[in-house]
mmCIF file of C-alpha atoms in Angstrom:
data_model
loop_
_atom_site.group_PDB
_atom_site.id
_atom_site.type_symbol
_atom_site.label_atom_id
_atom_site.label_comp_id
_atom_site.label_asym_id
_atom_site.label_seq_id
_atom_site.Cartn_x
_atom_site.Cartn_y
_atom_site.Cartn_z
ATOM 1 C CA MET A 1 69.170 239.862 233.890
ATOM 2 C CA LEU A 2 67.448 236.748 235.378
ATOM 3 C CA GLU A 3 65.035 238.855 237.159
ATOM 4 C CA ASN A 4 64.277 240.701 234.019
ATOM 5 C CA LYS A 5 63.399 237.400 232.175
ATOM 6 C CA VAL A 6 61.339 236.162 235.224
ATOM 7 C CA SER A 7 59.441 239.481 235.158
ATOM 8 C CA LYS A 8 58.968 239.328 231.274
ATOM 9 C CA SER A 9 57.645 235.721 231.530
ATOM 10 C CA SER A 10 55.261 236.714 234.450
ATOM 11 C CA ALA A 11 53.952 239.493 232.558
ATOM 12 C CA LEU A 12 53.625 237.340 229.344
ATOM 13 C CA LEU A 13 51.993 234.675 231.438
ATOM 14 C CA THR A 14 49.518 237.153 232.960
ATOM 15 C CA ILE A 15 48.649 238.552 229.507
ATOM 16 C CA LEU A 16 48.039 234.856 228.089
ATOM 17 C CA ILE A 17 45.816 234.154 231.245
ATOM 18 C CA ILE A 18 43.662 237.457 230.944
ATOM 19 C CA THR A 19 43.532 236.774 227.081
ATOM 20 C CA PHE A 20 42.492 233.224 227.729
ATOM 21 C CA PHE A 21 39.611 234.283 230.297
ATOM 22 C CA PHE A 22 38.464 237.147 227.934
ATOM 23 C CA MET A 23 38.247 234.621 224.933
ATOM 24 C CA MET A 24 36.401 232.285 227.246
ATOM 25 C CA GLN A 25 33.886 234.940 228.450
ATOM 26 C CA ASN A 26 33.236 235.907 224.837
ATOM 27 C CA LEU A 27 33.004 232.283 223.608
ATOM 28 C CA SER A 28 30.562 231.456 226.576
ATOM 29 C CA GLY A 29 28.448 234.491 225.656
ATOM 30 C CA VAL A 30 28.357 233.124 222.023
ATOM 31 C CA LEU A 31 27.528 229.698 223.137
ATOM 32 C CA ILE A 32 24.777 230.965 225.716
ATOM 33 C CA PHE A 33 23.199 233.093 222.950
ATOM 34 C CA LEU A 34 23.372 230.116 220.364
ATOM 35 C CA LEU A 35 21.854 227.638 223.125
ATOM 36 C CA ALA A 36 19.162 230.074 223.975
ATOM 37 C CA THR A 37 17.997 230.653 220.392
ATOM 38 C CA MET A 38 18.420 227.153 219.141
ATOM 39 C CA THR A 39 17.408 225.139 221.816
ATOM 40 C CA PRO A 40 13.843 224.552 220.947
ATOM 41 C CA VAL A 41 14.789 222.943 217.684
ATOM 42 C CA LEU A 42 18.088 221.332 218.394
ATOM 43 C CA CYS A 43 17.584 220.060 221.826
ATOM 44 C CA CYS A 44 13.909 218.990 221.227
ATOM 45 C CA ASP A 45 13.888 215.056 220.807
ATOM 46 C CA TRP A 46 10.151 215.485 220.015
ATOM 47 C CA PHE A 47 10.920 216.348 216.374
ATOM 48 C CA ARG A 48 12.442 212.883 215.765
ATOM 49 C CA HIS A 49 9.172 211.330 216.870
ATOM 50 C CA TYR A 50 6.690 213.817 215.407
ATOM 51 C CA GLY A 51 6.248 212.306 211.882
ATOM 52 C CA HIS A 52 5.547 208.836 213.235
ATOM 53 C CA LEU A 53 3.043 210.182 215.975
ATOM 54 C CA SER A 54 1.485 212.665 213.549
ATOM 55 C CA ASN A 55 0.789 209.790 210.937
ATOM 56 C CA LYS A 56 -0.531 207.396 213.659
ATOM 57 C CA SER A 57 -2.877 210.181 215.009
ATOM 58 C CA MET A 58 -4.204 211.134 211.224
ATOM 59 C CA THR A 59 -4.558 207.272 210.475
ATOM 60 C CA LEU A 60 -6.411 206.556 213.718
ATOM 61 C CA LEU A 61 -8.569 209.565 213.142
ATOM 62 C CA ARG A 62 -9.629 208.234 209.655
ATOM 63 C CA LEU A 63 -10.196 204.676 210.892
ATOM 64 C CA MET A 64 -12.357 205.582 214.031
ATOM 65 C CA GLY A 65 -15.280 206.681 211.858
ATOM 66 C CA THR A 66 -16.546 206.173 208.234
ATOM 67 C CA GLU A 67 -15.000 207.933 205.208
ATOM 68 C CA PHE A 68 -15.075 211.646 205.370
ATOM 69 C CA SER A 69 -18.062 213.267 203.502
ATOM 70 C CA ASN A 70 -18.106 216.208 201.216
ATOM 71 C CA ASN A 71 -20.752 217.951 203.281
ATOM 72 C CA SER A 72 -20.171 221.675 204.245
ATOM 73 C CA GLN A 73 -17.857 222.372 206.934
ATOM 74 C CA PRO A 74 -17.123 225.516 208.998
ATOM 75 C CA TYR A 75 -14.584 228.019 207.859
ATOM 76 C CA PHE A 76 -11.093 226.657 208.095
ATOM 77 C CA PRO A 77 -8.538 229.140 209.450
ATOM 78 C CA TYR A 78 -5.576 228.827 206.881
ATOM 79 C CA LYS A 79 -4.445 232.202 207.728
ATOM 80 C CA PHE A 80 -3.353 231.146 211.218
ATOM 81 C CA TYR A 81 -0.983 228.752 209.518
ATOM 82 C CA SER A 82 0.399 231.129 207.066
ATOM 83 C CA HIS A 83 0.891 233.805 209.693
ATOM 84 C CA ILE A 84 2.669 231.539 212.072
ATOM 85 C CA LYS A 85 5.390 230.416 209.600
ATOM 86 C CA ASN A 86 6.698 234.062 209.680
ATOM 87 C CA ASN A 87 7.108 233.751 213.687
ATOM 88 C CA THR A 88 9.933 232.642 215.709
ATOM 89 C CA VAL A 89 10.580 228.948 216.358
ATOM 90 C CA GLU A 90 9.314 229.260 220.008
ATOM 91 C CA SER A 91 5.969 230.853 218.740
ATOM 92 C CA GLN A 92 5.637 228.045 216.169
ATOM 93 C CA LEU A 93 6.069 225.413 218.920
ATOM 94 C CA VAL A 94 3.469 227.218 221.185
ATOM 95 C CA PHE A 95 1.153 227.379 218.348
ATOM 96 C CA ILE A 96 1.529 223.509 217.746
ATOM 97 C CA ARG A 97 1.194 222.679 221.359
ATOM 98 C CA ASP A 98 -1.922 224.911 221.973
ATOM 99 C CA SER A 99 -3.535 223.552 218.743
ATOM 100 C CA LEU A 100 -2.915 219.940 219.890
ATOM 101 C CA GLU A 101 -4.294 220.860 223.298
ATOM 102 C CA LEU A 102 -7.504 222.436 221.797
ATOM 103 C CA ILE A 103 -8.043 219.569 219.461
ATOM 104 C CA GLU A 104 -7.778 216.990 222.271
ATOM 105 C CA GLY A 105 -10.220 219.189 224.378
ATOM 106 C CA LEU A 106 -12.902 219.044 221.760
ATOM 107 C CA TYR A 107 -13.072 215.314 222.091
ATOM 108 C CA LEU A 108 -12.366 214.916 225.876
ATOM 109 C CA HIS A 109 -14.957 217.577 227.155
ATOM 110 C CA ASN A 110 -17.839 216.692 225.144
ATOM 111 C CA ASP A 111 -20.428 213.666 224.928
ATOM 112 C CA LEU A 112 -19.443 211.248 222.167
ATOM 113 C CA SER A 113 -22.506 209.115 222.694
ATOM 114 C CA SER A 114 -24.134 210.131 219.619
ATOM 115 C CA VAL A 115 -21.419 208.772 217.238
ATOM 116 C CA ALA A 116 -20.781 205.240 216.485
ATOM 117 C CA TRP A 117 -17.013 205.533 216.310
ATOM 118 C CA ASP A 118 -14.596 202.674 217.156
ATOM 119 C CA THR A 119 -13.978 203.460 220.901
ATOM 120 C CA ASP A 120 -10.691 201.683 220.988
ATOM 121 C CA ARG A 121 -9.331 203.694 217.999
ATOM 122 C CA THR A 122 -10.835 207.026 219.489
ATOM 123 C CA ASP A 123 -8.918 206.344 222.674
ATOM 124 C CA ARG A 124 -5.696 205.602 220.930
ATOM 125 C CA PHE A 125 -6.194 208.688 218.910
ATOM 126 C CA LEU A 126 -6.708 210.785 222.016
ATOM 127 C CA MET A 127 -3.593 209.167 223.539
ATOM 128 C CA THR A 128 -1.452 209.815 220.559
ATOM 129 C CA LEU A 129 -2.554 213.546 220.679
ATOM 130 C CA GLU A 130 -1.531 213.728 224.262
ATOM 131 C CA ARG A 131 1.770 212.251 223.473
ATOM 132 C CA GLN A 132 2.343 214.776 220.853
ATOM 133 C CA ARG A 133 1.279 217.519 223.202
ATOM 134 C CA GLU A 134 3.370 216.357 225.952
ATOM 135 C CA GLY A 135 6.480 215.920 223.714
ATOM 136 C CA ILE A 136 6.264 219.444 222.475
ATOM 137 C CA SER A 137 5.685 220.854 225.902
ATOM 138 C CA SER A 138 9.133 219.368 226.843
ATOM 139 C CA CYS A 139 10.564 221.604 224.187
ATOM 140 C CA LEU A 140 9.252 224.884 225.634
ATOM 141 C CA SER A 141 10.397 226.622 228.538
ATOM 142 C CA THR A 142 7.453 229.035 228.680
ATOM 143 C CA GLU A 143 3.888 228.941 229.719
ATOM 144 C CA ARG A 144 3.011 231.475 227.063
ATOM 145 C CA ARG A 145 -0.210 230.768 225.034
ATOM 146 C CA ALA A 146 -0.923 231.193 221.303
ATOM 147 C CA ASP A 147 -2.972 234.084 220.036
ATOM 148 C CA SER A 148 -6.387 234.304 221.539
ATOM 149 C CA ARG A 149 -7.925 234.041 218.167
ATOM 150 C CA LEU A 150 -6.944 230.391 217.801
ATOM 151 C CA ARG A 151 -8.823 229.638 221.130
ATOM 152 C CA LYS A 152 -11.747 231.650 219.903
ATOM 153 C CA TYR A 153 -11.874 229.555 216.709
ATOM 154 C CA TYR A 154 -11.890 226.160 218.819
ATOM 155 C CA ARG A 155 -14.662 227.740 221.114
ATOM 156 C CA GLY A 156 -16.712 228.280 217.957
ATOM 157 C CA LEU A 157 -16.078 224.606 217.051
ATOM 158 C CA GLU A 158 -17.125 223.534 220.569
ATOM 159 C CA LYS A 159 -20.186 225.745 220.418
ATOM 160 C CA ARG A 160 -21.299 223.717 217.284
ATOM 161 C CA LEU A 161 -21.084 220.429 219.339
ATOM 162 C CA HIS A 162 -23.108 221.971 222.345
ATOM 163 C CA THR A 163 -25.852 223.042 220.095
ATOM 164 C CA GLY A 164 -25.873 220.326 217.635
ATOM 165 C CA GLY A 165 -24.161 217.470 219.444
ATOM 166 C CA SER A 166 -25.409 215.168 216.475
ATOM 167 C CA SER A 167 -23.442 212.508 214.618
ATOM 168 C CA ALA A 168 -23.123 215.067 211.693
ATOM 169 C CA SER A 169 -21.603 217.733 213.900
ATOM 170 C CA TRP A 170 -19.081 215.069 215.290
ATOM 171 C CA GLU A 171 -18.261 214.056 211.692
ATOM 172 C CA MET A 172 -17.677 217.598 210.613
ATOM 173 C CA ILE A 173 -15.327 218.131 213.764
ATOM 174 C CA ARG A 174 -13.469 214.991 212.841
ATOM 175 C CA LYS A 175 -12.984 216.223 209.205
ATOM 176 C CA VAL A 176 -11.884 219.699 210.513
ATOM 177 C CA THR A 177 -9.528 217.829 213.060
ATOM 178 C CA ASP A 178 -7.978 215.987 210.106
ATOM 179 C CA GLN A 179 -7.245 219.224 208.174
ATOM 180 C CA HIS A 180 -5.659 220.856 211.380
ATOM 181 C CA LEU A 181 -3.477 217.795 211.814
ATOM 182 C CA HIS A 182 -2.371 217.993 208.236
ATOM 183 C CA GLN A 183 -1.428 221.694 208.563
ATOM 184 C CA LEU A 184 0.397 220.984 211.771
ATOM 185 C CA ASN A 185 2.360 218.440 209.941
ATOM 186 C CA LEU A 186 3.273 220.860 207.315
ATOM 187 C CA LEU A 187 4.164 223.443 209.791
ATOM 188 C CA VAL A 188 6.535 221.040 211.517
ATOM 189 C CA ASN A 189 8.151 220.127 208.141
ATOM 190 C CA PHE A 190 8.533 223.713 207.354
ATOM 191 C CA MET A 191 10.482 224.132 210.617
ATOM 192 C CA VAL A 192 12.746 221.253 210.423
ATOM 193 C CA ARG A 193 13.709 221.800 206.694
ATOM 194 C CA PRO A 194 17.396 222.399 205.946
#
């Protein structure tokens, strides 16, 4: 009778251990799935600093030159921003990262000698863009790039600088940059809203 109780206890213990491991496997599978899908938003410290850095970059952009004029400007791709809202969080993060990189590239790879901007503010503006780009890059585990149409759009802006390069061309780029930074800010607010 004692052997029967020990045997039943062993069987019960075995069943409990197997059930525990099965539950842990399922739980770990669920946790891995949740972490994989939510990591870009939940584990990204960058979102806490984005608002401050975004406001700082837009303020520096506005202060580094004169007041924005109402002169004509190139086509602004609002459709990029409306389409990206329907994509995954990772795609949205890639879009923001690439947009910041392309904006930064406009100012870094071109001759700014024709403009009378405050060089200190211009340098701080570029450093703030770089901090934003590096911050968002830390949230991504992919080297994937945004849609090629985004790069094509920025190449078009860059061509305007190479062909014109005048102070008026730079002011147009600064105004368009302000619009992009504003739209990127709206996109981040869309992403983190409850």
